[in-house]
mmCIF file of C-alpha atoms and ligand atoms in Angstrom:
data_model
loop_
_atom_site.group_PDB
_atom_site.id
_atom_site.type_symbol
_atom_site.label_atom_id
_atom_site.label_comp_id
_atom_site.label_asym_id
_atom_site.label_seq_id
_atom_site.Cartn_x
_atom_site.Cartn_y
_atom_site.Cartn_z
ATOM 1 C CA MET A 1 78.635 107.450 129.568
ATOM 2 C CA SER A 2 78.303 110.351 131.409
ATOM 3 C CA SER A 3 81.103 112.107 133.575
ATOM 4 C CA ALA A 4 79.256 110.925 136.767
ATOM 5 C CA ASP A 5 80.496 107.330 135.797
ATOM 6 C CA ALA A 6 83.961 108.644 135.270
ATOM 7 C CA GLY A 7 85.379 106.413 138.425
ATOM 8 C CA SER A 8 87.732 107.146 140.881
ATOM 9 C CA TRP A 9 91.494 108.323 141.174
ATOM 10 C CA SER A 10 92.535 106.384 144.035
ATOM 11 C CA ALA A 11 95.978 104.764 144.737
ATOM 12 C CA SER A 12 96.363 101.114 144.993
ATOM 13 C CA PRO A 13 99.873 100.396 144.126
ATOM 14 C CA LEU A 14 100.690 97.066 142.149
ATOM 15 C CA ASP A 15 102.767 94.266 143.799
ATOM 16 C CA ARG A 16 106.116 94.210 142.236
ATOM 17 C CA ASP A 17 106.441 90.531 142.776
ATOM 18 C CA ALA A 18 103.065 89.552 141.012
ATOM 19 C CA PRO A 19 103.133 87.673 137.761
ATOM 20 C CA THR A 20 102.347 90.488 135.253
ATOM 21 C CA TYR A 21 101.505 89.611 131.679
ATOM 22 C CA VAL A 22 102.099 92.140 129.006
ATOM 23 C CA ALA A 23 100.073 90.892 126.017
ATOM 24 C CA GLY A 24 101.991 92.133 122.895
ATOM 25 C CA HIS A 25 105.219 92.613 124.497
ATOM 26 C CA ARG A 26 107.004 92.795 121.269
ATOM 27 C CA GLY A 27 104.925 95.504 119.707
ATOM 28 C CA LEU A 28 105.477 99.313 119.991
ATOM 29 C CA VAL A 29 103.433 99.762 122.901
ATOM 30 C CA GLY A 30 103.905 96.228 124.781
ATOM 31 C CA SER A 31 107.772 96.694 124.467
ATOM 32 C CA ALA A 32 107.891 100.101 126.010
ATOM 33 C CA VAL A 33 105.574 98.934 128.807
ATOM 34 C CA TRP A 34 107.824 95.888 129.535
ATOM 35 C CA ARG A 35 110.863 98.127 129.812
ATOM 36 C CA ARG A 36 108.910 100.674 132.058
ATOM 37 C CA LEU A 37 107.573 97.657 134.277
ATOM 38 C CA GLU A 38 111.218 96.108 134.239
ATOM 39 C CA GLY A 39 112.731 99.630 135.261
ATOM 40 C CA GLU A 40 109.920 99.804 138.043
ATOM 41 C CA GLY A 41 111.185 96.697 139.488
ATOM 42 C CA PHE A 42 108.676 94.180 138.441
ATOM 43 C CA GLN A 43 110.182 90.699 139.069
ATOM 44 C CA GLN A 44 107.742 88.282 137.430
ATOM 45 C CA LEU A 45 106.987 89.795 133.716
ATOM 46 C CA LEU A 46 105.302 87.354 131.381
ATOM 47 C CA GLY A 47 105.550 87.684 127.548
ATOM 48 C CA ARG A 48 104.924 85.556 124.812
ATOM 49 C CA THR A 49 105.761 86.321 120.960
ATOM 50 C CA SER A 50 102.996 85.456 118.531
ATOM 51 C CA ALA A 51 104.822 82.389 117.333
ATOM 52 C CA GLU A 52 104.777 81.086 120.843
ATOM 53 C CA LEU A 53 101.004 82.009 121.484
ATOM 54 C CA ASP A 54 98.519 82.937 119.029
ATOM 55 C CA LEU A 55 95.986 84.811 120.759
ATOM 56 C CA THR A 56 93.277 84.227 118.199
ATOM 57 C CA ASP A 57 93.631 80.662 119.460
ATOM 58 C CA ARG A 58 91.075 80.697 122.186
ATOM 59 C CA THR A 59 92.178 77.309 123.803
ATOM 60 C CA ALA A 60 95.826 78.132 123.640
ATOM 61 C CA THR A 61 95.199 81.614 125.172
ATOM 62 C CA PHE A 62 93.237 79.908 128.009
ATOM 63 C CA ASP A 63 95.834 77.294 128.667
ATOM 64 C CA PHE A 64 98.378 80.001 128.853
ATOM 65 C CA PHE A 65 96.405 81.719 131.453
ATOM 66 C CA ALA A 66 95.710 78.649 133.353
ATOM 67 C CA GLU A 67 99.344 77.691 133.669
ATOM 68 C CA THR A 68 100.930 81.183 134.251
ATOM 69 C CA ARG A 69 98.138 82.546 136.673
ATOM 70 C CA PRO A 70 99.043 86.423 136.021
ATOM 71 C CA ARG A 71 97.627 88.790 138.648
ATOM 72 C CA TYR A 72 97.823 91.829 136.382
ATOM 73 C CA VAL A 73 97.586 92.053 132.506
ATOM 74 C CA VAL A 74 98.313 94.707 130.219
ATOM 75 C CA LEU A 75 96.473 94.078 126.949
ATOM 76 C CA ALA A 76 98.766 95.615 124.372
ATOM 77 C CA ALA A 77 98.402 92.992 121.720
ATOM 78 C CA ALA A 78 96.508 93.990 118.560
ATOM 79 C CA LYS A 79 96.804 94.129 114.918
ATOM 80 C CA VAL A 80 97.674 97.665 113.822
ATOM 81 C CA GLY A 81 98.587 99.559 110.860
ATOM 82 C CA GLY A 82 98.468 103.075 109.456
ATOM 83 C CA ILE A 83 95.578 104.579 107.221
ATOM 84 C CA TRP A 84 96.458 102.362 104.162
ATOM 85 C CA ALA A 85 96.482 99.450 106.097
ATOM 86 C CA ASN A 86 93.304 99.947 107.867
ATOM 87 C CA ASN A 87 91.584 101.171 104.741
ATOM 88 C CA THR A 88 92.689 98.094 102.588
ATOM 89 C CA TYR A 89 92.292 95.346 105.075
ATOM 90 C CA PRO A 90 89.317 96.436 107.401
ATOM 91 C CA ALA A 91 87.992 92.736 107.720
ATOM 92 C CA ASP A 92 91.347 91.717 109.148
ATOM 93 C CA PHE A 93 91.316 94.641 111.601
ATOM 94 C CA LEU A 94 87.979 93.887 112.773
ATOM 95 C CA SER A 95 88.085 90.171 112.975
ATOM 96 C CA VAL A 96 91.757 89.834 114.475
ATOM 97 C CA ASN A 97 91.285 92.606 116.999
ATOM 98 C CA LEU A 98 88.074 91.110 118.146
ATOM 99 C CA GLN A 99 89.278 87.762 118.628
ATOM 100 C CA ILE A 100 92.347 88.810 120.592
ATOM 101 C CA GLN A 101 90.416 90.965 122.987
ATOM 102 C CA VAL A 102 87.746 88.557 123.782
ATOM 103 C CA ASN A 103 90.330 85.585 124.185
ATOM 104 C CA VAL A 104 92.357 87.414 126.418
ATOM 105 C CA MET A 105 89.601 88.959 128.560
ATOM 106 C CA ASP A 106 87.598 85.946 128.926
ATOM 107 C CA ALA A 107 90.704 83.864 129.904
ATOM 108 C CA ALA A 108 91.758 86.610 132.186
ATOM 109 C CA LEU A 109 88.359 86.841 133.975
ATOM 110 C CA GLU A 110 88.369 82.848 134.360
ATOM 111 C CA ALA A 111 92.044 82.897 135.713
ATOM 112 C CA GLY A 112 91.241 85.503 138.263
ATOM 113 C CA VAL A 113 93.151 88.444 136.820
ATOM 114 C CA GLU A 114 92.827 91.301 139.385
ATOM 115 C CA ARG A 115 93.857 94.365 137.306
ATOM 116 C CA LEU A 116 93.786 94.550 133.577
ATOM 117 C CA LEU A 117 94.329 97.533 131.197
ATOM 118 C CA PHE A 118 92.852 97.476 127.890
ATOM 119 C CA LEU A 119 94.607 99.782 125.204
ATOM 120 C CA GLY A 120 92.381 101.414 122.426
ATOM 121 C CA SER A 121 93.062 104.205 120.092
ATOM 122 C CA SER A 122 91.791 107.687 119.639
ATOM 123 C CA CYS A 123 90.201 106.511 116.602
ATOM 124 C CA ILE A 124 87.405 105.359 118.551
ATOM 125 C CA TYR A 125 86.076 108.970 118.496
ATOM 126 C CA PRO A 126 83.546 110.415 115.967
ATOM 127 C CA LYS A 127 85.239 111.933 112.976
ATOM 128 C CA PHE A 128 83.847 115.513 113.605
ATOM 129 C CA ALA A 129 84.047 115.339 117.444
ATOM 130 C CA ASP A 130 84.667 118.578 119.093
ATOM 131 C CA GLN A 131 88.315 119.250 119.702
ATOM 132 C CA PRO A 132 89.988 118.505 121.930
ATOM 133 C CA ILE A 133 88.155 115.282 122.110
ATOM 134 C CA HIS A 134 86.673 114.628 125.601
ATOM 135 C CA GLU A 135 86.165 111.063 126.840
ATOM 136 C CA ASP A 136 82.416 111.666 127.030
ATOM 137 C CA SER A 137 82.302 112.072 122.993
ATOM 138 C CA LEU A 138 82.470 108.202 122.573
ATOM 139 C CA LEU A 139 79.425 107.026 120.657
ATOM 140 C CA THR A 140 77.885 110.551 119.833
ATOM 141 C CA GLY A 141 78.642 110.660 115.917
ATOM 142 C CA HIS A 142 79.878 108.671 112.863
ATOM 143 C CA LEU A 143 83.526 107.208 112.738
ATOM 144 C CA GLU A 144 86.095 108.112 110.330
ATOM 145 C CA GLU A 145 85.623 105.554 107.504
ATOM 146 C CA THR A 146 89.313 104.677 106.934
ATOM 147 C CA ASN A 147 89.773 103.040 110.115
ATOM 148 C CA ASP A 148 86.230 102.236 111.157
ATOM 149 C CA ALA A 149 86.340 98.583 111.289
ATOM 150 C CA TYR A 150 89.422 98.832 113.903
ATOM 151 C CA ALA A 151 87.754 101.423 115.888
ATOM 152 C CA ILE A 152 84.741 99.349 116.197
ATOM 153 C CA ALA A 153 86.741 96.399 117.264
ATOM 154 C CA LYS A 154 88.361 98.884 120.073
ATOM 155 C CA ILE A 155 85.056 100.250 121.163
ATOM 156 C CA ALA A 156 83.897 96.507 121.859
ATOM 157 C CA GLY A 157 86.871 96.063 123.969
ATOM 158 C CA ILE A 158 85.938 99.109 126.051
ATOM 159 C CA MET A 159 82.469 97.733 126.436
ATOM 160 C CA GLN A 160 83.911 94.422 127.503
ATOM 161 C CA VAL A 161 85.954 96.122 130.129
ATOM 162 C CA GLN A 162 82.800 98.010 131.225
ATOM 163 C CA ALA A 163 80.684 94.899 131.087
ATOM 164 C CA THR A 164 83.173 92.994 133.148
ATOM 165 C CA ARG A 165 83.228 95.472 135.874
ATOM 166 C CA ARG A 166 79.320 95.674 136.085
ATOM 167 C CA GLN A 167 78.741 91.882 135.929
ATOM 168 C CA HIS A 168 81.952 90.606 137.766
ATOM 169 C CA GLY A 169 83.085 93.461 139.935
ATOM 170 C CA LYS A 170 86.418 93.489 138.313
ATOM 171 C CA PRO A 171 88.450 96.779 138.578
ATOM 172 C CA TRP A 172 89.684 96.646 134.908
ATOM 173 C CA ILE A 173 90.166 99.852 132.912
ATOM 174 C CA SER A 174 90.905 101.107 129.324
ATOM 175 C CA ALA A 175 93.246 103.878 127.976
ATOM 176 C CA MET A 176 92.986 105.395 124.694
ATOM 177 C CA PRO A 177 96.374 106.779 123.369
ATOM 178 C CA THR A 178 96.812 109.335 120.731
ATOM 179 C CA ASN A 179 99.089 108.697 117.711
ATOM 180 C CA LEU A 180 102.120 106.717 119.161
ATOM 181 C CA TYR A 181 105.703 106.635 117.842
ATOM 182 C CA GLY A 182 109.111 105.596 119.208
ATOM 183 C CA PRO A 183 111.673 102.517 119.052
ATOM 184 C CA GLY A 184 110.202 99.192 118.232
ATOM 185 C CA ASP A 185 107.556 100.741 115.630
ATOM 186 C CA ASN A 186 106.729 99.246 112.206
ATOM 187 C CA PHE A 187 108.961 101.350 109.594
ATOM 188 C CA SER A 188 107.517 99.547 106.550
ATOM 189 C CA SER A 189 106.430 102.030 103.836
ATOM 190 C CA ASP A 190 102.951 100.792 103.264
ATOM 191 C CA THR A 191 101.514 99.585 106.495
ATOM 192 C CA SER A 192 103.050 101.861 109.002
ATOM 193 C CA HIS A 193 101.653 105.075 110.402
ATOM 194 C CA VAL A 194 102.753 108.362 109.389
ATOM 195 C CA LEU A 195 105.779 109.099 111.613
ATOM 196 C CA PRO A 196 107.877 106.015 110.839
ATOM 197 C CA ALA A 197 106.938 106.295 107.152
ATOM 198 C CA LEU A 198 108.314 109.817 107.284
ATOM 199 C CA ILE A 199 111.445 108.733 108.988
ATOM 200 C CA ARG A 200 112.115 105.991 106.365
ATOM 201 C CA ARG A 201 111.302 108.243 103.302
ATOM 202 C CA TYR A 202 113.304 111.183 104.496
ATOM 203 C CA ASP A 203 116.321 109.362 105.687
ATOM 204 C CA ALA A 204 116.482 107.405 102.643
ATOM 205 C CA ALA A 205 116.191 110.576 100.397
ATOM 206 C CA ALA A 206 118.723 112.252 102.472
ATOM 207 C CA ALA A 207 121.163 109.248 102.169
ATOM 208 C CA ALA A 208 120.643 109.277 98.413
ATOM 209 C CA GLY A 209 120.982 113.005 97.907
ATOM 210 C CA ASP A 210 117.172 113.123 96.320
ATOM 211 C CA GLU A 211 115.927 116.427 95.397
ATOM 212 C CA SER A 212 112.439 115.706 96.395
ATOM 213 C CA VAL A 213 110.133 113.214 98.484
ATOM 214 C CA VAL A 214 106.311 112.600 98.140
ATOM 215 C CA ASN A 215 104.198 112.062 101.028
ATOM 216 C CA TRP A 216 100.601 111.131 101.276
ATOM 217 C CA GLY A 217 97.504 113.184 101.409
ATOM 218 C CA SER A 218 97.323 117.113 101.549
ATOM 219 C CA GLY A 219 99.455 117.357 104.556
ATOM 220 C CA THR A 220 96.907 119.624 106.091
ATOM 221 C CA PRO A 221 95.362 117.216 108.637
ATOM 222 C CA ARG A 222 96.415 117.796 112.341
ATOM 223 C CA ARG A 223 97.680 114.989 114.505
ATOM 224 C CA GLU A 224 98.853 114.643 118.122
ATOM 225 C CA PHE A 225 101.944 112.518 118.793
ATOM 226 C CA LEU A 226 102.886 110.870 122.030
ATOM 227 C CA HIS A 227 106.285 109.018 122.616
ATOM 228 C CA VAL A 228 105.776 105.462 123.335
ATOM 229 C CA ASP A 229 107.928 105.823 126.624
ATOM 230 C CA ASP A 230 105.403 108.391 127.799
ATOM 231 C CA MET A 231 102.656 106.048 126.876
ATOM 232 C CA ALA A 232 104.158 103.093 129.058
ATOM 233 C CA ALA A 233 104.519 105.455 132.034
ATOM 234 C CA ALA A 234 100.770 106.619 131.569
ATOM 235 C CA CYS A 235 99.777 102.918 131.590
ATOM 236 C CA LEU A 236 101.410 102.144 134.917
ATOM 237 C CA HIS A 237 100.064 105.435 136.437
ATOM 238 C CA LEU A 238 96.513 104.473 135.323
ATOM 239 C CA MET A 239 96.753 100.947 136.619
ATOM 240 C CA GLU A 240 97.986 102.317 140.127
ATOM 241 C CA HIS A 241 95.698 105.408 140.485
ATOM 242 C CA TYR A 242 92.590 104.997 138.480
ATOM 243 C CA ASP A 243 89.499 102.825 139.038
ATOM 244 C CA GLY A 244 86.622 103.529 136.766
ATOM 245 C CA PRO A 245 84.461 102.209 133.808
ATOM 246 C CA GLN A 246 85.073 105.228 131.188
ATOM 247 C CA GLN A 247 88.226 105.017 129.172
ATOM 248 C CA VAL A 248 90.980 107.539 129.845
ATOM 249 C CA ASN A 249 92.490 109.746 127.159
ATOM 250 C CA VAL A 250 96.334 109.534 126.829
ATOM 251 C CA GLY A 251 98.173 112.357 124.937
ATOM 252 C CA THR A 252 100.322 115.265 124.892
ATOM 253 C CA GLY A 253 97.430 118.175 124.621
ATOM 254 C CA SER A 254 99.085 119.681 121.593
ATOM 255 C CA ASP A 255 99.065 118.785 117.858
ATOM 256 C CA LEU A 256 100.340 120.021 114.518
ATOM 257 C CA GLN A 257 99.959 119.812 110.800
ATOM 258 C CA ILE A 258 101.193 116.662 108.977
ATOM 259 C CA LYS A 259 103.304 119.066 106.850
ATOM 260 C CA GLU A 260 104.842 120.701 109.754
ATOM 261 C CA VAL A 261 105.814 117.392 111.384
ATOM 262 C CA ALA A 262 107.242 116.389 108.195
ATOM 263 C CA GLN A 263 109.600 119.452 108.097
ATOM 264 C CA ILE A 264 110.663 118.452 111.702
ATOM 265 C CA VAL A 265 111.464 114.771 110.339
ATOM 266 C CA ALA A 266 113.251 116.338 107.318
ATOM 267 C CA ASP A 267 115.459 118.631 109.808
ATOM 268 C CA VAL A 268 116.285 115.800 112.040
ATOM 269 C CA VAL A 269 117.456 113.501 109.351
ATOM 270 C CA GLY A 270 119.196 116.253 107.223
ATOM 271 C CA PHE A 271 117.207 116.435 104.265
ATOM 272 C CA GLU A 272 117.136 119.755 102.597
ATOM 273 C CA GLY A 273 115.142 119.056 99.293
ATOM 274 C CA ARG A 274 111.599 119.742 98.424
ATOM 275 C CA THR A 275 108.653 117.837 99.647
ATOM 276 C CA ASP A 276 105.521 117.112 97.324
ATOM 277 C CA TRP A 277 101.814 115.859 98.318
ATOM 278 C CA ASP A 278 100.075 112.991 96.725
ATOM 279 C CA THR A 279 96.488 114.115 97.299
ATOM 280 C CA SER A 280 95.147 110.877 95.722
ATOM 281 C CA LYS A 281 96.023 109.254 99.042
ATOM 282 C CA PRO A 282 93.533 109.757 101.858
ATOM 283 C CA ASP A 283 93.839 112.414 104.576
ATOM 284 C CA GLY A 284 91.873 110.430 106.931
ATOM 285 C CA THR A 285 90.068 112.400 109.755
ATOM 286 C CA PRO A 286 90.902 116.252 109.739
ATOM 287 C CA ARG A 287 91.939 116.578 113.411
ATOM 288 C CA LYS A 288 92.114 114.248 116.563
ATOM 289 C CA LEU A 289 93.611 116.162 119.481
ATOM 290 C CA LEU A 290 92.655 114.399 122.773
ATOM 291 C CA ASP A 291 91.446 116.177 125.693
ATOM 292 C CA VAL A 292 93.844 114.936 128.399
ATOM 293 C CA SER A 293 92.557 116.935 131.314
ATOM 294 C CA ARG A 294 91.405 114.006 133.248
ATOM 295 C CA LEU A 295 94.573 112.346 133.218
ATOM 296 C CA ALA A 296 96.545 115.744 133.982
ATOM 297 C CA ALA A 297 94.144 116.126 136.937
ATOM 298 C CA ALA A 298 95.338 112.878 138.237
ATOM 299 C CA GLY A 299 98.802 113.837 138.281
ATOM 300 C CA TRP A 300 100.245 112.668 134.840
ATOM 301 C CA THR A 301 101.444 114.785 131.926
ATOM 302 C CA ALA A 302 103.722 113.780 129.060
ATOM 303 C CA GLY A 303 107.399 114.726 129.454
ATOM 304 C CA ILE A 304 109.140 113.943 126.066
ATOM 305 C CA GLY A 305 108.827 116.735 123.431
ATOM 306 C CA LEU A 306 108.086 115.794 119.776
ATOM 307 C CA ARG A 307 111.659 117.184 118.556
ATOM 308 C CA GLU A 308 113.574 115.214 121.280
ATOM 309 C CA GLY A 309 111.576 112.041 120.654
ATOM 310 C CA LEU A 310 111.878 112.227 116.976
ATOM 311 C CA GLU A 311 115.795 112.643 117.386
ATOM 312 C CA GLN A 312 115.958 109.431 119.617
ATOM 313 C CA THR A 313 113.565 107.544 117.317
ATOM 314 C CA VAL A 314 115.691 108.377 114.179
ATOM 315 C CA ALA A 315 118.812 107.209 116.121
ATOM 316 C CA TRP A 316 116.978 103.978 117.052
ATOM 317 C CA TYR A 317 115.845 103.570 113.525
ATOM 318 C CA ARG A 318 119.454 104.011 112.005
ATOM 319 C CA GLU A 319 120.755 101.491 114.413
ATOM 320 C CA HIS A 320 118.160 98.640 114.514
ATOM 321 C CA ALA A 321 115.618 99.147 111.566
ATOM 322 C CA ARG A 322 117.103 100.919 108.457
ATOM 323 C CA ASP A 323 118.470 97.840 106.943
ATOM 324 C CA ALA A 324 115.968 95.382 108.292
HETATM 325 P P1 GDP B 1 95.806 108.072 111.113
HETATM 326 O O1 GDP B 1 96.055 109.027 112.118
HETATM 327 O O2 GDP B 1 94.778 106.996 111.574
HETATM 328 O O3 GDP B 1 95.115 108.783 109.877
HETATM 329 O O4 GDP B 1 96.958 107.159 110.421
HETATM 330 P P2 GDP B 1 98.382 107.534 109.862
HETATM 331 O O5 GDP B 1 99.438 107.881 110.849
HETATM 332 O O6 GDP B 1 98.534 106.336 108.901
HETATM 333 O O7 GDP B 1 98.293 108.947 108.892
HETATM 334 C C1 GDP B 1 98.216 110.333 109.434
HETATM 335 C C2 GDP B 1 98.158 111.278 108.417
HETATM 336 O O8 GDP B 1 99.499 111.290 107.736
HETATM 337 C C3 GDP B 1 97.074 111.075 106.994
HETATM 338 O O9 GDP B 1 96.693 112.338 106.868
HETATM 339 C C4 GDP B 1 98.084 110.447 105.986
HETATM 340 O O10 GDP B 1 97.556 110.964 104.715
HETATM 341 C C5 GDP B 1 99.384 111.453 106.258
HETATM 342 N N1 GDP B 1 100.628 110.785 105.690
HETATM 343 C C6 GDP B 1 101.327 111.366 104.984
HETATM 344 N N2 GDP B 1 102.393 110.664 104.354
HETATM 345 C C7 GDP B 1 102.017 109.231 105.043
HETATM 346 C C8 GDP B 1 102.718 108.184 105.040
HETATM 347 O O11 GDP B 1 103.963 108.035 104.239
HETATM 348 N N3 GDP B 1 102.180 107.071 105.527
HETATM 349 C C9 GDP B 1 101.059 107.109 106.280
HETATM 350 N N4 GDP B 1 100.708 106.166 107.016
HETATM 351 N N5 GDP B 1 100.598 108.376 106.492
HETATM 352 C C10 GDP B 1 100.962 109.373 105.833
#
């Protein structure tokens, strides 16, 4: 898709009294979106846990939309995981995410949903895309192998949004966040993303007085990290200001090496020992810094610094998830 198809940045505020469904409202992103919408005065938020509504169940999903008739949808429901989980269960990541997206978007179309925001991931871009990665890089090269199945599902979601716009004239949009972190994350050691894994590991090592910890890979890949409360603010900003087929990148505009971020986590939790690196574990893509100039030009930039965000996330982890 060329920049010419990038869409328009025109304001159309959402009606705070309209039924608004946050799909995945118990997840990292969905729960932050929920808090943000609540804080912004949305009166009729709709959420269902996966036990209450299985979004891979097409009939149940259609029934839910027919009953509740949401006017707006934030599609944050997804099967997500870190590098090990994606690399080990690619078929699950592909199948479950395709099912969720197709069911929610088809049901939303039938129920006449006006505005829908589909959330993807920066892993949709080619492994060796020019950095920072512009939206136009989509489908210009090979994907990173450790999460290509997940990425293909997300690319299909972007295409469904674009196709629904073309065929049905719906002003639906897509946003591609960089690596997210914050309260409500999955802190399990195998399936999580790097930041929650590091928080758990360094916090436990500090508490036990261990001499060293072992992280995955070489520590040299670079990643960009966005606090999920910033992501939630960006979601609302996009829904109220952006109308176009092309996905919009959401990030901070700066990245750092995994070994640098590990050192910050060690400082924040008070770990003073040594860090070793297990290079038998995959590094993943060498770098994925998003070009966030489009979103910045439209008036939104991230506000939560990494150190501040990590301090707040560590405090949340210690209170809510450490002993879980
Ligand atoms: P990615 O951004 O899709 O590669 O996903 P992750 O957040 O899972 O991993 C980011 C980087 O952190 C990779 O280079 C990993 O090898 C590295 N890493 C270091 N230690 C860990 C860990 O304990 N868990 C995870 N998930 N990644 C780690």
